[in-house]
Short mmCIF file of C-alpha atoms in Angstrom, two decimals:
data_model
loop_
_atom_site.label_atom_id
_atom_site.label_comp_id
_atom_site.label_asym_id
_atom_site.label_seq_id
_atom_site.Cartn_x
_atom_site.Cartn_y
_atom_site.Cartn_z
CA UNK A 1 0.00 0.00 0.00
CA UNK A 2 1.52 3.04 -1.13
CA UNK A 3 0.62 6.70 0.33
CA UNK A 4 -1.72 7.43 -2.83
CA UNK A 5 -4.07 4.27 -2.13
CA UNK A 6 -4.27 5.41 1.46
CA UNK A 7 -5.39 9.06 0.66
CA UNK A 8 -7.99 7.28 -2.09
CA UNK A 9 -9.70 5.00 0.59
CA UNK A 10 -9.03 8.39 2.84
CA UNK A 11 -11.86 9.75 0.34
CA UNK A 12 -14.28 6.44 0.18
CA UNK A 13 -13.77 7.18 4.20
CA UNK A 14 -14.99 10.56 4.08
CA UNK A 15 -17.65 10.04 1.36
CA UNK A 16 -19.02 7.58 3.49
CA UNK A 17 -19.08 9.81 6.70
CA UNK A 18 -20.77 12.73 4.34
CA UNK A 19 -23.49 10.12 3.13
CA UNK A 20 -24.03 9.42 7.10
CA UNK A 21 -24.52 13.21 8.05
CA UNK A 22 -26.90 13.70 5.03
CA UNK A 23 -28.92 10.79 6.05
CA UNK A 24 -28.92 9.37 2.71
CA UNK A 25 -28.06 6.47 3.14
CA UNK A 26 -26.01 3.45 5.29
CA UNK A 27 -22.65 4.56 6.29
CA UNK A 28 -20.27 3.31 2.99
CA UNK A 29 -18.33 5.37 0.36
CA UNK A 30 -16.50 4.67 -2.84
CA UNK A 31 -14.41 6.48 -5.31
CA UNK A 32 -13.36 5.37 -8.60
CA UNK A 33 -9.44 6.22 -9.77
CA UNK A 34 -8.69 6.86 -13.63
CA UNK A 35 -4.74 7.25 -14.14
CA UNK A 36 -4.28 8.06 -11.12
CA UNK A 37 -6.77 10.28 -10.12
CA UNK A 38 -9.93 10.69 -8.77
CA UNK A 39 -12.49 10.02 -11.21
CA UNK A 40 -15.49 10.15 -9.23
CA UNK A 41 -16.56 9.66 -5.16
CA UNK A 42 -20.05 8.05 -4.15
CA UNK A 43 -22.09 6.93 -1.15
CA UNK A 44 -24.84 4.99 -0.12
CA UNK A 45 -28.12 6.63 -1.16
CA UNK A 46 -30.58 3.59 -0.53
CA UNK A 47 -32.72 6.01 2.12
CA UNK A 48 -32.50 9.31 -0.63
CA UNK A 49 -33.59 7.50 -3.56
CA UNK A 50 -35.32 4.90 -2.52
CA UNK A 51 -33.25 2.59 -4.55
CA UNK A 52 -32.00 -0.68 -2.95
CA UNK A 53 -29.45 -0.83 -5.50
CA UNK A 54 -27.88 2.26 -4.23
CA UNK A 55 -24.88 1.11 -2.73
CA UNK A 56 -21.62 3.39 -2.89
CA UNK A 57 -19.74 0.94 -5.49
CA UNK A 58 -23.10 1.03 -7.68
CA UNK A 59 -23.68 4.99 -7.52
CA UNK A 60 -19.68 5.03 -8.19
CA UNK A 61 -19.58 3.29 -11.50
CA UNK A 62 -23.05 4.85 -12.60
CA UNK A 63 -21.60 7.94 -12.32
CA UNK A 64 -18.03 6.54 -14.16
CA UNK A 65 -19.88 5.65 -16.54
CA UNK A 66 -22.02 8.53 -17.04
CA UNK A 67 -18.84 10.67 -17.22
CA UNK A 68 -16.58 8.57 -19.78
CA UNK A 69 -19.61 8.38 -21.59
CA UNK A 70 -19.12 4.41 -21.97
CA UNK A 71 -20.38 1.32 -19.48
CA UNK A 72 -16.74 -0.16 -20.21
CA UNK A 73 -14.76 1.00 -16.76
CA UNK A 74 -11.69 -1.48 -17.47
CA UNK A 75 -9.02 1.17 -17.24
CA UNK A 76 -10.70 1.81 -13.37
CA UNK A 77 -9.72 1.04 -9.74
CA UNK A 78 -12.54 0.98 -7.03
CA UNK A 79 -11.68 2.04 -3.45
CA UNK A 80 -14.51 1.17 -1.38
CA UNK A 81 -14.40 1.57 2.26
CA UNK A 82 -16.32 -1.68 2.99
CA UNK A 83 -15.70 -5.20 1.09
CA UNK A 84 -18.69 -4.94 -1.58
CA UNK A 85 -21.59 -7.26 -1.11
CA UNK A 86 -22.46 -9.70 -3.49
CA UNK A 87 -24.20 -7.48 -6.29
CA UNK A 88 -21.72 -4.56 -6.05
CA UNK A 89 -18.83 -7.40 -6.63
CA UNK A 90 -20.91 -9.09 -9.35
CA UNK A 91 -21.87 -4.92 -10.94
CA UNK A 92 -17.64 -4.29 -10.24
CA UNK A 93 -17.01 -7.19 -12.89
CA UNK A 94 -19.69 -6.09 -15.55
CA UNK A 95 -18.25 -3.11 -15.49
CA UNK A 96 -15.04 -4.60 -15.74
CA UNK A 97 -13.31 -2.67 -13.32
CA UNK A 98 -9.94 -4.22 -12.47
CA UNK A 99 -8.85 -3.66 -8.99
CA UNK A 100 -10.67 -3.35 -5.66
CA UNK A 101 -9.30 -2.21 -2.88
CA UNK A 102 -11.71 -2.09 0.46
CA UNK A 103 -11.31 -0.95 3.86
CA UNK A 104 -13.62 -2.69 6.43
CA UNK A 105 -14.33 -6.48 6.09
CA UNK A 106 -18.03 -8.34 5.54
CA UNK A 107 -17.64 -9.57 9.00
CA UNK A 108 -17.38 -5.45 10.29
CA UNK A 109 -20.25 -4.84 8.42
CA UNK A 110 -22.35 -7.77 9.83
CA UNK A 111 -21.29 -6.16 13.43
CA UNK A 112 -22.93 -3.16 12.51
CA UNK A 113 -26.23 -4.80 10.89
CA UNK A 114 -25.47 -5.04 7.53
CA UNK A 115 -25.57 -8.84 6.90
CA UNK A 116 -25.30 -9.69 3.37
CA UNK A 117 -23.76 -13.03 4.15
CA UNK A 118 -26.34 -14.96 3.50
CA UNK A 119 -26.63 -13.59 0.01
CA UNK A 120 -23.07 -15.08 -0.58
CA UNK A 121 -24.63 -18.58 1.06
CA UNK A 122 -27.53 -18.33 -1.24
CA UNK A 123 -25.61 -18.21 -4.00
CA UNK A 124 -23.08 -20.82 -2.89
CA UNK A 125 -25.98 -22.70 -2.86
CA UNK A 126 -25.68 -23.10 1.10
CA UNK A 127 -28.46 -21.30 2.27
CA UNK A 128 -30.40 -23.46 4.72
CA UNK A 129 -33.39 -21.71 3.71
CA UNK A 130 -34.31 -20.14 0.75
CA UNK A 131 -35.71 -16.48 0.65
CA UNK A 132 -37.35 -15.90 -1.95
CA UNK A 133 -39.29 -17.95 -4.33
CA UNK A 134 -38.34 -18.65 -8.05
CA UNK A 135 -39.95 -20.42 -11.11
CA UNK A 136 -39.81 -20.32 -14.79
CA UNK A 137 -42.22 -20.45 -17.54
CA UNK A 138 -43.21 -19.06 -20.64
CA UNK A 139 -39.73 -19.16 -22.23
CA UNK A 140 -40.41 -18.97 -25.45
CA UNK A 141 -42.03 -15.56 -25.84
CA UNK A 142 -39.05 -14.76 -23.44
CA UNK A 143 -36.64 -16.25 -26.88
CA UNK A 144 -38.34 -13.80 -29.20
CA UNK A 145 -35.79 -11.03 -27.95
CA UNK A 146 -32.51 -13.27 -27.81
CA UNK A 147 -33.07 -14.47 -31.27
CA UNK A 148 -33.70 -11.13 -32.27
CA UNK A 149 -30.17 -10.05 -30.30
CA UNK A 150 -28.61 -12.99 -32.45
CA UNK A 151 -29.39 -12.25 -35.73
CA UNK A 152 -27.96 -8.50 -34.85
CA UNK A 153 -25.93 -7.99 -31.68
CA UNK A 154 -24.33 -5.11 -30.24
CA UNK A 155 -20.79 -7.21 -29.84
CA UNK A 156 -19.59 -4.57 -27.39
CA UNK A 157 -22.74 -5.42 -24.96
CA UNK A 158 -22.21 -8.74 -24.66
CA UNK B 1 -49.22 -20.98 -13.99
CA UNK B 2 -52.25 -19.09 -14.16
CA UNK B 3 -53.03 -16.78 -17.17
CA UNK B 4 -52.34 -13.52 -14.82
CA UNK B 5 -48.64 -14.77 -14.48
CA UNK B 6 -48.43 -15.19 -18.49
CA UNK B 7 -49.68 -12.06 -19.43
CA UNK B 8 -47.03 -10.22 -16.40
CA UNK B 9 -44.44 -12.43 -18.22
CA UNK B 10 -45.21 -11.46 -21.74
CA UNK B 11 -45.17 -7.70 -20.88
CA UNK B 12 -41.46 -8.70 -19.58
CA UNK B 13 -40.97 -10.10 -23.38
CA UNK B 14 -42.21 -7.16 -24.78
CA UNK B 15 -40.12 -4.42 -22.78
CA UNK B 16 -37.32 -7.08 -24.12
CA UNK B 17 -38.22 -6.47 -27.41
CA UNK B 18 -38.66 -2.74 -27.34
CA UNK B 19 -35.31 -1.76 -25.77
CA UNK B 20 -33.89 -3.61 -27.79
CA UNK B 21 -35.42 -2.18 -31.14
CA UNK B 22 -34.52 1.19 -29.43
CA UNK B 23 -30.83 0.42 -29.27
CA UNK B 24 -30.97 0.54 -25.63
CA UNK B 25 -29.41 -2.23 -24.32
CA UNK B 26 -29.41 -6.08 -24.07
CA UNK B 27 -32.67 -8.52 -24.53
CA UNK B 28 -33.52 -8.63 -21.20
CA UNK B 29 -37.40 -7.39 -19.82
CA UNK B 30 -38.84 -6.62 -16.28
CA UNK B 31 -42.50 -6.51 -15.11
CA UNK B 32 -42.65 -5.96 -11.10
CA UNK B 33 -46.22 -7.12 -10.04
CA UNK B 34 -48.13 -5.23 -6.80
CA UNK B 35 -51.46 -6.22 -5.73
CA UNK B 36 -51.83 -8.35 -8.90
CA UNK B 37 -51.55 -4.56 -10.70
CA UNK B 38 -48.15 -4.32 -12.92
CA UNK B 39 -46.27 -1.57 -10.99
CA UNK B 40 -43.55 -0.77 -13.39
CA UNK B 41 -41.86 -2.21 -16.88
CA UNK B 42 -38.24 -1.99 -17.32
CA UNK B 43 -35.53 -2.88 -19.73
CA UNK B 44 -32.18 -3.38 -19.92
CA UNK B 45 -30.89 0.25 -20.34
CA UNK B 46 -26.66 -0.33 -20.28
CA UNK B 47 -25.78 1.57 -23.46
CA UNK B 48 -28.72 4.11 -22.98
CA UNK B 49 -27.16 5.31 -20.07
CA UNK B 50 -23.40 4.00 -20.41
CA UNK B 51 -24.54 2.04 -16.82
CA UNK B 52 -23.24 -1.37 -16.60
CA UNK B 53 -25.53 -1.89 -13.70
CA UNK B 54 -28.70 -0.93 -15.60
CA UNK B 55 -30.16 -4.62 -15.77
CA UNK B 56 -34.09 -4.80 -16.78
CA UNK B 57 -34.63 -6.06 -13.24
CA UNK B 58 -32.31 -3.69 -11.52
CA UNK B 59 -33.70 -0.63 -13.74
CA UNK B 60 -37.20 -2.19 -12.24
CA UNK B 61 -36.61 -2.27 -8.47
CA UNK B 62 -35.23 1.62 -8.93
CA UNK B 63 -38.60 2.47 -10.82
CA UNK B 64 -40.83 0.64 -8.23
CA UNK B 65 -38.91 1.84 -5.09
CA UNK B 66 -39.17 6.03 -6.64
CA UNK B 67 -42.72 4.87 -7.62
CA UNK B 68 -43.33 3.94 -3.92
CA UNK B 69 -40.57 6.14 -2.05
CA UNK B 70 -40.36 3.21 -0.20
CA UNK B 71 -36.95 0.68 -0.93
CA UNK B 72 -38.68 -1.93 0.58
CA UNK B 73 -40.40 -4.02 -2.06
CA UNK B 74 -41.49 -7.07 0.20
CA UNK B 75 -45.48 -6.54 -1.26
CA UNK B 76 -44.04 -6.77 -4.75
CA UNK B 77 -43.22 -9.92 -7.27
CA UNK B 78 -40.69 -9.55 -10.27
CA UNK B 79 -41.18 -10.92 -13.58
CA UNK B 80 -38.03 -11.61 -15.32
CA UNK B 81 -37.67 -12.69 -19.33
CA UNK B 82 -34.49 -13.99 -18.20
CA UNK B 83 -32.62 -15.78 -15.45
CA UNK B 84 -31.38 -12.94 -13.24
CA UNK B 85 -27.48 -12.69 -13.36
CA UNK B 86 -25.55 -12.96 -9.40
CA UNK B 87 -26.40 -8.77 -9.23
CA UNK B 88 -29.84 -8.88 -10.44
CA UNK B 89 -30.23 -11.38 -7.93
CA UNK B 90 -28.84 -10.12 -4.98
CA UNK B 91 -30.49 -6.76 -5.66
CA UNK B 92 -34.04 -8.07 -5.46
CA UNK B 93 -32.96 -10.08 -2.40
CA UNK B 94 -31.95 -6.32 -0.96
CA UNK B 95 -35.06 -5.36 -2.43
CA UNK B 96 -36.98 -7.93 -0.02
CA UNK B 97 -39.00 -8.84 -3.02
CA UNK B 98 -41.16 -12.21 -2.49
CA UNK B 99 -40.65 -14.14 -5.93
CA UNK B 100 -39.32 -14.22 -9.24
CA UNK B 101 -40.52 -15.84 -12.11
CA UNK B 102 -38.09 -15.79 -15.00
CA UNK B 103 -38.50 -16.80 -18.78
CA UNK B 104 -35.26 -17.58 -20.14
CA UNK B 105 -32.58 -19.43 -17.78
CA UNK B 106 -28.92 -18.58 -17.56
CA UNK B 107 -28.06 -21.19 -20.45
CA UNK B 108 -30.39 -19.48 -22.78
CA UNK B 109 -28.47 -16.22 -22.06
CA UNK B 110 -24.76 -17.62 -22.34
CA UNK B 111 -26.17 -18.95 -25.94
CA UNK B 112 -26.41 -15.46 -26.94
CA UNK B 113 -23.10 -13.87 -25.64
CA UNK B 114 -24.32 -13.12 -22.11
CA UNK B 115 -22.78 -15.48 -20.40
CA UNK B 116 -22.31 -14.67 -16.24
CA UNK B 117 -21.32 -18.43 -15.30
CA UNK B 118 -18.20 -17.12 -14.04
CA UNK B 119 -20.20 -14.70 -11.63
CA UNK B 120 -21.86 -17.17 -10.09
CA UNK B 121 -18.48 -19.40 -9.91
CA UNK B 122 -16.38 -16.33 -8.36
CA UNK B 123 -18.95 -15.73 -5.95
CA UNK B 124 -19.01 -19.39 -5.17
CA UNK B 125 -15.11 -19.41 -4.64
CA UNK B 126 -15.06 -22.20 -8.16
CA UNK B 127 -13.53 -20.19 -10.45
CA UNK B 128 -10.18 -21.10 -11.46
CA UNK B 129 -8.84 -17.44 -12.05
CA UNK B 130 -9.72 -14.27 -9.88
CA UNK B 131 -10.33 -11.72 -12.97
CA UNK B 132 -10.54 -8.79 -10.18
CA UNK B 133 -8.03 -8.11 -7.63
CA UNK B 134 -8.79 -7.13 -4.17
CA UNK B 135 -6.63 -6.31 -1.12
CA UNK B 136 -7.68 -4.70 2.21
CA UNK B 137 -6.22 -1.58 3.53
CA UNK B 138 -6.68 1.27 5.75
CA UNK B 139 -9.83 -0.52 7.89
CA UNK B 140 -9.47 2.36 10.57
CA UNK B 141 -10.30 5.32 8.96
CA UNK B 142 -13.12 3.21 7.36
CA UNK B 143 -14.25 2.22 10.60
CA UNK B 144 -15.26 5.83 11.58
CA UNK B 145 -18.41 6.27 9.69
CA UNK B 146 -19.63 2.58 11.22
CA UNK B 147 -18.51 3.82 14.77
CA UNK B 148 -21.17 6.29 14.06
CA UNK B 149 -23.74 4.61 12.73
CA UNK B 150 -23.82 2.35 15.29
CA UNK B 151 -24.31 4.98 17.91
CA UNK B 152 -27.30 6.30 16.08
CA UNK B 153 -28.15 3.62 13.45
CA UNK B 154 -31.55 3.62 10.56
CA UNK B 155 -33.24 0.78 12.15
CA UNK B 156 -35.72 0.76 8.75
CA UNK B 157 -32.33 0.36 6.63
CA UNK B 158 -29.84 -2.23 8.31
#
């Protein structure tokens, strides 16, 4: 860890502190780093928006990729001052951000009532119970679109 | 299957269709269901908005929980045309949202070019390469805003 990582996770610190005092949200922050600089800083905005998807690392690379003007984030790094929960790690990779660095653990975050590991056990598959419900039918109206995509993809999309 | 839960799912296929044919992202259709009234329709909206994160179900919850101001969806069903991918997922989870019904599975999207095995095999620790890195660092300052928000915590949001 160099002094330039510490003074980025510094910023996911403070952004998560400022997200606190607003009340917008849980207490997290991110910041996304382009060459070597600060691209962009986020927080946790689940209680402003009303958007469960809110989290800091989500808000972070909507707004990266709002400002690059592409969904393609592979030249990014992601300082997040908690380890991301299961759909921020799963949103880091679409966006194909390469590096995450994160200051407080799952298990801090679980102290402080923000359990997401049984999201990891349900989709390990290890869930002892689980949450929601989930069936599938009608899948070939569903096929309409795909073959559609197939005949003509967007081959940067996929 | 009832004819209620067909008609939800073809109004997922159709938001499919229409994004695409509007150049706005991927195949993939939303319908979240409230009351057995269709709250909101969603599609995949990644190269509308250069937001890697803008799944049809994800785009969805954000509708429904602005629609509401509420980001609890626990009254509210999804209706997916496809298998949601490892974010999609955990986002509806964090969305408390009771069931999904989906149209086409995760095989049916990797046939197409959409392939997020290797989401659901990080997550699950089974993937043979780590395509991200990750490394912890600085966990005190990032402790600070938790410190806080345990002394005066959201009880609606942890």
């Amino acid at each position: 860890m160099d002094e330039y990582q510490s003074a980025f996770m510094h910023l996911a610190a403070e952004e998560a502190k400022y997200g606190l005092a607003q009340k917008e949200g849980g207490p997290f922050g991110a910041v996304i780093v382009r060459k070597g600089e600060v691209l962009v800083k986020a927080h946790n905005e689940v209680i402003k928006r009303n958007d469960p998807t809110a989290h800091a690392e989500v808000m972070a690379i909507r707004k990266a990729g709002a400002l690059l003007a592409r969904f393609d984030l592979s030249d990014c790094i992601i300082y997040s001052s908690c380890e991301p929960c299961p759909m921020c790690l799963a949103a880091i990779h679409w966006a194909k951000i390469k590096y995450i660095y994160y200051g407080c653990t799952q298990e801090d975050a679980a102290k402080i009532g923000f359990d997401d590991a049984f999201l990891y056990e349900i989709i390990r598959g290890e869930h002892p119970a689980q949450k929601i419900g989930m069936a599938q039918h009608d899948r070939t109206i569903c096929w309409e679109a795909f073959k559609q995509w197939q005949k003509n993809p967007n081959d940067d999309l996929s």
